[in-house]
Amino acid sequence: MKKTATRLSDGRELLYYDSHDSHGNADRDAPDLRGLPPAAPAVEVRHDVLLGEHVAIASHRQDRTHLPPEGACPLCPSRDGRLTEIPAADYEVAVLENRFPSFAGATGRCEVVCFTADHHASFAGLGEDRAALVLAAWTDRTAALSARPGVAQVYCFENRGEEIGVTLAHPHGQIYAYPFVTPRTARMLETAAAHAARTGGRNLFDDAVAREYADGRRIVLDGDHWLAHVPYAARWPYEVHLHPRRRVPDLTALGDAARREFPRVYLDLLRRFDRLFGDGRPTPYVSAWHQAPVRHPHRAEFALHLELFTVRRAAGKLKFLAGSESGMNVFVNDVPPEAAARRLREVAGP
């Protein structure tokens, strides 16, 4: 992998990730000619005293670009006289500071990860080499952001589809560097500590994965280095958790063999999701890397894993977070996890 760092005209960082010398003589130092004013996002993090959780107040995001036509997409390369967030005329993978971040400065950092220059592509349509390059970019950014003062947790994710709330159609994901440990992760760590105390030191994540192996009904894919399964208490109609067989705290700790196998397994999962409903429509989803907090005393006991889920419960039907889910965080799932796993096995490709 080759990484080239540059700056946009408003001072934000832009990074190009290329396969070894694959971009030939392409200019990765092309300047941003837009002349943007210096970036100065106003973000405030407030503490909810009732729940003990943090909320970001970021009013500037009201002005962010919303579903522009292809000719105005800010994540396409700069070509034919049109200037975008990517000054180069082409690229493989690009990472840039978000122009409309949820967290910024002392409150963290938000980045956009562009998976390809092709506006009409999707992650599921990428080749294994490009998926491996995205994994390398996620890993590099996890290491760099984890080293920043004040960053407590790094979260790499992709929102796909208007049903999820995506505001740009170009294939891309995001990375959030939070200044606090997120509530979901904090709860998992608390549960893991209670499990260890109750079982004489056993690891919660290891035991949960072992349970899935022993049951077998919810396993979707079983590779040499990765296991994909629908969790026993899945919240979403179709939800898959992808675990490396060897427990590690974050992406930087993945072994070489797991890195080599990941593109094949992950692309297989994404393509199965697109075949779930048989209507030819791309399946909306959230793909979320859960990584250990950067400086937590029990960081080593956390298990890196990816959670992939869709809000679509059937062809033409969505699962909405209504009163129980939104008001009380108590999920009601219409699709039994065993049935979801069976369906995901059925839609394997050739």
PDB file of N, CA, C and O in Angstrom, residues 283-322:
ATOM      1  N   THR A 283     -29.717  -3.706  -1.188  1.00  0.00           N
ATOM      2  CA  THR A 283     -30.211  -3.760   0.182  1.00  0.00           C
ATOM      3  C   THR A 283     -29.566  -2.665   1.018  1.00  0.00           C
ATOM      4  O   THR A 283     -28.341  -2.561   1.070  1.00  0.00           O
ATOM      5  N   PRO A 284     -30.357  -1.835   1.687  1.00  0.00           N
ATOM      6  CA  PRO A 284     -29.771  -0.825   2.581  1.00  0.00           C
ATOM      7  C   PRO A 284     -29.178  -1.516   3.804  1.00  0.00           C
ATOM      8  O   PRO A 284     -29.734  -2.501   4.295  1.00  0.00           O
ATOM      9  N   TYR A 285     -28.051  -1.008   4.281  1.00  0.00           N
ATOM     10  CA  TYR A 285     -27.448  -1.642   5.450  1.00  0.00           C
ATOM     11  C   TYR A 285     -26.566  -0.662   6.204  1.00  0.00           C
ATOM     12  O   TYR A 285     -26.192   0.396   5.704  1.00  0.00           O
ATOM     13  N   VAL A 286     -26.239  -1.064   7.425  1.00  0.00           N
ATOM     14  CA  VAL A 286     -25.174  -0.443   8.207  1.00  0.00           C
ATOM     15  C   VAL A 286     -24.133  -1.518   8.454  1.00  0.00           C
ATOM     16  O   VAL A 286     -24.459  -2.646   8.851  1.00  0.00           O
ATOM     17  N   SER A 287     -22.881  -1.198   8.194  1.00  0.00           N
ATOM     18  CA  SER A 287     -21.765  -2.096   8.460  1.00  0.00           C
ATOM     19  C   SER A 287     -20.848  -1.400   9.460  1.00  0.00           C
ATOM     20  O   SER A 287     -20.330  -0.324   9.170  1.00  0.00           O
ATOM     21  N   ALA A 288     -20.665  -2.006  10.628  1.00  0.00           N
ATOM     22  CA  ALA A 288     -20.045  -1.297  11.747  1.00  0.00           C
ATOM     23  C   ALA A 288     -18.943  -2.122  12.403  1.00  0.00           C
ATOM     24  O   ALA A 288     -19.198  -3.233  12.877  1.00  0.00           O
ATOM     25  N   TRP A 289     -17.746  -1.568  12.437  1.00  0.00           N
ATOM     26  CA  TRP A 289     -16.631  -2.207  13.139  1.00  0.00           C
ATOM     27  C   TRP A 289     -16.667  -1.822  14.617  1.00  0.00           C
ATOM     28  O   TRP A 289     -16.585  -0.638  14.945  1.00  0.00           O
ATOM     29  N   HIS A 290     -16.760  -2.816  15.474  1.00  0.00           N
ATOM     30  CA  HIS A 290     -16.689  -2.578  16.918  1.00  0.00           C
ATOM     31  C   HIS A 290     -15.257  -2.859  17.372  1.00  0.00           C
ATOM     32  O   HIS A 290     -14.779  -3.999  17.274  1.00  0.00           O
ATOM     33  N   GLN A 291     -14.586  -1.807  17.852  1.00  0.00           N
ATOM     34  CA  GLN A 291     -13.194  -1.919  18.283  1.00  0.00           C
ATOM     35  C   GLN A 291     -13.070  -1.535  19.754  1.00  0.00           C
ATOM     36  O   GLN A 291     -13.867  -0.760  20.285  1.00  0.00           O
ATOM     37  N   ALA A 292     -12.062  -2.059  20.400  1.00  0.00           N
ATOM     38  CA  ALA A 292     -11.835  -1.757  21.810  1.00  0.00           C
ATOM     39  C   ALA A 292     -11.487  -0.283  21.987  1.00  0.00           C
ATOM     40  O   ALA A 292     -10.840   0.326  21.123  1.00  0.00           O
ATOM     41  N   PRO A 293     -11.915   0.315  23.090  1.00  0.00           N
ATOM     42  CA  PRO A 293     -11.491   1.689  23.389  1.00  0.00           C
ATOM     43  C   PRO A 293      -9.960   1.766  23.431  1.00  0.00           C
ATOM     44  O   PRO A 293      -9.278   0.778  23.736  1.00  0.00           O
ATOM     45  N   VAL A 294      -9.450   2.946  23.152  1.00  0.00           N
ATOM     46  CA  VAL A 294      -8.009   3.114  22.983  1.00  0.00           C
ATOM     47  C   VAL A 294      -7.235   2.887  24.280  1.00  0.00           C
ATOM     48  O   VAL A 294      -6.209   2.219  24.298  1.00  0.00           O
ATOM     49  N   ARG A 295      -7.727   3.420  25.386  1.00  0.00           N
ATOM     50  CA  ARG A 295      -6.937   3.396  26.623  1.00  0.00           C
ATOM     51  C   ARG A 295      -7.699   2.773  27.787  1.00  0.00           C
ATOM     52  O   ARG A 295      -7.472   3.111  28.926  1.00  0.00           O
ATOM     53  N   HIS A 296      -8.583   1.848  27.504  1.00  0.00           N
ATOM     54  CA  HIS A 296      -9.375   1.217  28.554  1.00  0.00           C
ATOM     55  C   HIS A 296      -8.548   0.154  29.269  1.00  0.00           C
ATOM     56  O   HIS A 296      -7.796  -0.595  28.628  1.00  0.00           O
ATOM     57  N   PRO A 297      -8.647   0.041  30.604  1.00  0.00           N
ATOM     58  CA  PRO A 297      -7.833  -0.950  31.329  1.00  0.00           C
ATOM     59  C   PRO A 297      -8.140  -2.395  30.944  1.00  0.00           C
ATOM     60  O   PRO A 297      -7.286  -3.270  31.102  1.00  0.00           O
ATOM     61  N   HIS A 298      -9.355  -2.665  30.417  1.00  0.00           N
ATOM     62  CA  HIS A 298      -9.715  -4.023  30.010  1.00  0.00           C
ATOM     63  C   HIS A 298      -9.819  -4.153  28.491  1.00  0.00           C
ATOM     64  O   HIS A 298     -10.543  -5.010  27.985  1.00  0.00           O
ATOM     65  N   ARG A 299      -9.061  -3.314  27.814  1.00  0.00           N
ATOM     66  CA  ARG A 299      -9.070  -3.303  26.354  1.00  0.00           C
ATOM     67  C   ARG A 299      -8.789  -4.682  25.754  1.00  0.00           C
ATOM     68  O   ARG A 299      -9.429  -5.097  24.786  1.00  0.00           O
ATOM     69  N   ALA A 300      -7.848  -5.412  26.312  1.00  0.00           N
ATOM     70  CA  ALA A 300      -7.449  -6.702  25.753  1.00  0.00           C
ATOM     71  C   ALA A 300      -8.555  -7.746  25.827  1.00  0.00           C
ATOM     72  O   ALA A 300      -8.512  -8.759  25.115  1.00  0.00           O
ATOM     73  N   GLU A 301      -9.549  -7.515  26.669  1.00  0.00           N
ATOM     74  CA  GLU A 301     -10.639  -8.487  26.820  1.00  0.00           C
ATOM     75  C   GLU A 301     -11.767  -8.245  25.823  1.00  0.00           C
ATOM     76  O   GLU A 301     -12.685  -9.063  25.707  1.00  0.00           O
ATOM     77  N   PHE A 302     -11.703  -7.124  25.089  1.00  0.00           N
ATOM     78  CA  PHE A 302     -12.714  -6.836  24.083  1.00  0.00           C
ATOM     79  C   PHE A 302     -12.399  -7.628  22.817  1.00  0.00           C
ATOM     80  O   PHE A 302     -11.241  -7.974  22.559  1.00  0.00           O
ATOM     81  N   ALA A 303     -13.421  -7.888  22.006  1.00  0.00           N
ATOM     82  CA  ALA A 303     -13.227  -8.636  20.763  1.00  0.00           C
ATOM     83  C   ALA A 303     -13.637  -7.781  19.565  1.00  0.00           C
ATOM     84  O   ALA A 303     -14.811  -7.405  19.431  1.00  0.00           O
ATOM     85  N   LEU A 304     -12.679  -7.472  18.708  1.00  0.00           N
ATOM     86  CA  LEU A 304     -12.994  -6.831  17.444  1.00  0.00           C
ATOM     87  C   LEU A 304     -14.037  -7.670  16.706  1.00  0.00           C
ATOM     88  O   LEU A 304     -13.920  -8.895  16.611  1.00  0.00           O
ATOM     89  N   HIS A 305     -15.072  -7.022  16.194  1.00  0.00           N
ATOM     90  CA  HIS A 305     -16.018  -7.715  15.329  1.00  0.00           C
ATOM     91  C   HIS A 305     -16.774  -6.696  14.501  1.00  0.00           C
ATOM     92  O   HIS A 305     -16.838  -5.513  14.840  1.00  0.00           O
ATOM     93  N   LEU A 306     -17.320  -7.164  13.395  1.00  0.00           N
ATOM     94  CA  LEU A 306     -18.095  -6.319  12.504  1.00  0.00           C
ATOM     95  C   LEU A 306     -19.558  -6.731  12.609  1.00  0.00           C
ATOM     96  O   LEU A 306     -19.881  -7.915  12.585  1.00  0.00           O
ATOM     97  N   GLU A 307     -20.438  -5.743  12.731  1.00  0.00           N
ATOM     98  CA  GLU A 307     -21.870  -5.995  12.755  1.00  0.00           C
ATOM     99  C   GLU A 307     -22.487  -5.406  11.492  1.00  0.00           C
ATOM    100  O   GLU A 307     -22.325  -4.219  11.206  1.00  0.00           O
ATOM    101  N   LEU A 308     -23.174  -6.258  10.735  1.00  0.00           N
ATOM    102  CA  LEU A 308     -23.799  -5.880   9.473  1.00  0.00           C
ATOM    103  C   LEU A 308     -25.295  -6.131   9.591  1.00  0.00           C
ATOM    104  O   LEU A 308     -25.716  -7.243   9.920  1.00  0.00           O
ATOM    105  N   PHE A 309     -26.112  -5.100   9.358  1.00  0.00           N
ATOM    106  CA  PHE A 309     -27.547  -5.309   9.465  1.00  0.00           C
ATOM    107  C   PHE A 309     -28.300  -4.414   8.488  1.00  0.00           C
ATOM    108  O   PHE A 309     -27.788  -3.397   8.021  1.00  0.00           O
ATOM    109  N   THR A 310     -29.524  -4.821   8.175  1.00  0.00           N
ATOM    110  CA  THR A 310     -30.387  -4.047   7.297  1.00  0.00           C
ATOM    111  C   THR A 310     -31.681  -3.691   8.009  1.00  0.00           C
ATOM    112  O   THR A 310     -32.140  -4.438   8.884  1.00  0.00           O
ATOM    113  N   VAL A 311     -32.250  -2.546   7.623  1.00  0.00           N
ATOM    114  CA  VAL A 311     -33.540  -2.131   8.168  1.00  0.00           C
ATOM    115  C   VAL A 311     -34.688  -2.699   7.345  1.00  0.00           C
ATOM    116  O   VAL A 311     -35.845  -2.504   7.687  1.00  0.00           O
ATOM    117  N   ARG A 312     -34.379  -3.402   6.251  1.00  0.00           N
ATOM    118  CA  ARG A 312     -35.429  -4.005   5.436  1.00  0.00           C
ATOM    119  C   ARG A 312     -35.794  -5.365   6.034  1.00  0.00           C
ATOM    120  O   ARG A 312     -34.927  -6.208   6.254  1.00  0.00           O
ATOM    121  N   ARG A 313     -37.071  -5.603   6.297  1.00  0.00           N
ATOM    122  CA  ARG A 313     -37.496  -6.871   6.888  1.00  0.00           C
ATOM    123  C   ARG A 313     -38.129  -7.806   5.867  1.00  0.00           C
ATOM    124  O   ARG A 313     -38.238  -9.016   6.099  1.00  0.00           O
ATOM    125  N   ALA A 314     -38.548  -7.259   4.739  1.00  0.00           N
ATOM    126  CA  ALA A 314     -39.096  -8.041   3.636  1.00  0.00           C
ATOM    127  C   ALA A 314     -39.083  -7.140   2.412  1.00  0.00           C
ATOM    128  O   ALA A 314     -38.850  -5.929   2.516  1.00  0.00           O
ATOM    129  N   ALA A 315     -39.324  -7.716   1.229  1.00  0.00           N
ATOM    130  CA  ALA A 315     -39.359  -6.899   0.018  1.00  0.00           C
ATOM    131  C   ALA A 315     -40.414  -5.803   0.172  1.00  0.00           C
ATOM    132  O   ALA A 315     -41.577  -6.084   0.440  1.00  0.00           O
ATOM    133  N   GLY A 316     -39.985  -4.564   0.056  1.00  0.00           N
ATOM    134  CA  GLY A 316     -40.901  -3.445   0.154  1.00  0.00           C
ATOM    135  C   GLY A 316     -41.316  -3.069   1.556  1.00  0.00           C
ATOM    136  O   GLY A 316     -42.174  -2.195   1.737  1.00  0.00           O
ATOM    137  N   LYS A 317     -40.723  -3.693   2.571  1.00  0.00           N
ATOM    138  CA  LYS A 317     -41.096  -3.402   3.957  1.00  0.00           C
ATOM    139  C   LYS A 317     -39.856  -3.075   4.782  1.00  0.00           C
ATOM    140  O   LYS A 317     -38.856  -3.790   4.705  1.00  0.00           O
ATOM    141  N   LEU A 318     -39.944  -2.022   5.584  1.00  0.00           N
ATOM    142  CA  LEU A 318     -38.842  -1.609   6.443  1.00  0.00           C
ATOM    143  C   LEU A 318     -39.205  -1.826   7.903  1.00  0.00           C
ATOM    144  O   LEU A 318     -40.372  -1.790   8.283  1.00  0.00           O
ATOM    145  N   LYS A 319     -38.175  -2.036   8.706  1.00  0.00           N
ATOM    146  CA  LYS A 319     -38.366  -2.045  10.155  1.00  0.00           C
ATOM    147  C   LYS A 319     -38.110  -0.633  10.666  1.00  0.00           C
ATOM    148  O   LYS A 319     -37.012  -0.103  10.513  1.00  0.00           O
ATOM    149  N   PHE A 320     -39.116  -0.033  11.253  1.00  0.00           N
ATOM    150  CA  PHE A 320     -38.956   1.297  11.820  1.00  0.00           C
ATOM    151  C   PHE A 320     -38.725   1.184  13.321  1.00  0.00           C
ATOM    152  O   PHE A 320     -39.299   0.319  13.989  1.00  0.00           O
ATOM    153  N   LEU A 321     -37.868   2.054  13.835  1.00  0.00           N
ATOM    154  CA  LEU A 321     -37.659   2.100  15.277  1.00  0.00           C
ATOM    155  C   LEU A 321     -38.778   2.935  15.883  1.00  0.00           C
ATOM    156  O   LEU A 321     -38.734   4.159  15.881  1.00  0.00           O
ATOM    157  N   ALA A 322     -39.778   2.247  16.377  1.00  0.00           N
ATOM    158  CA  ALA A 322     -40.959   2.920  16.894  1.00  0.00           C
ATOM    159  C   ALA A 322     -40.878   3.058  18.411  1.00  0.00           C
ATOM    160  O   ALA A 322     -39.802   3.165  18.990  1.00  0.00           O
TER     161      ALA A 322
END
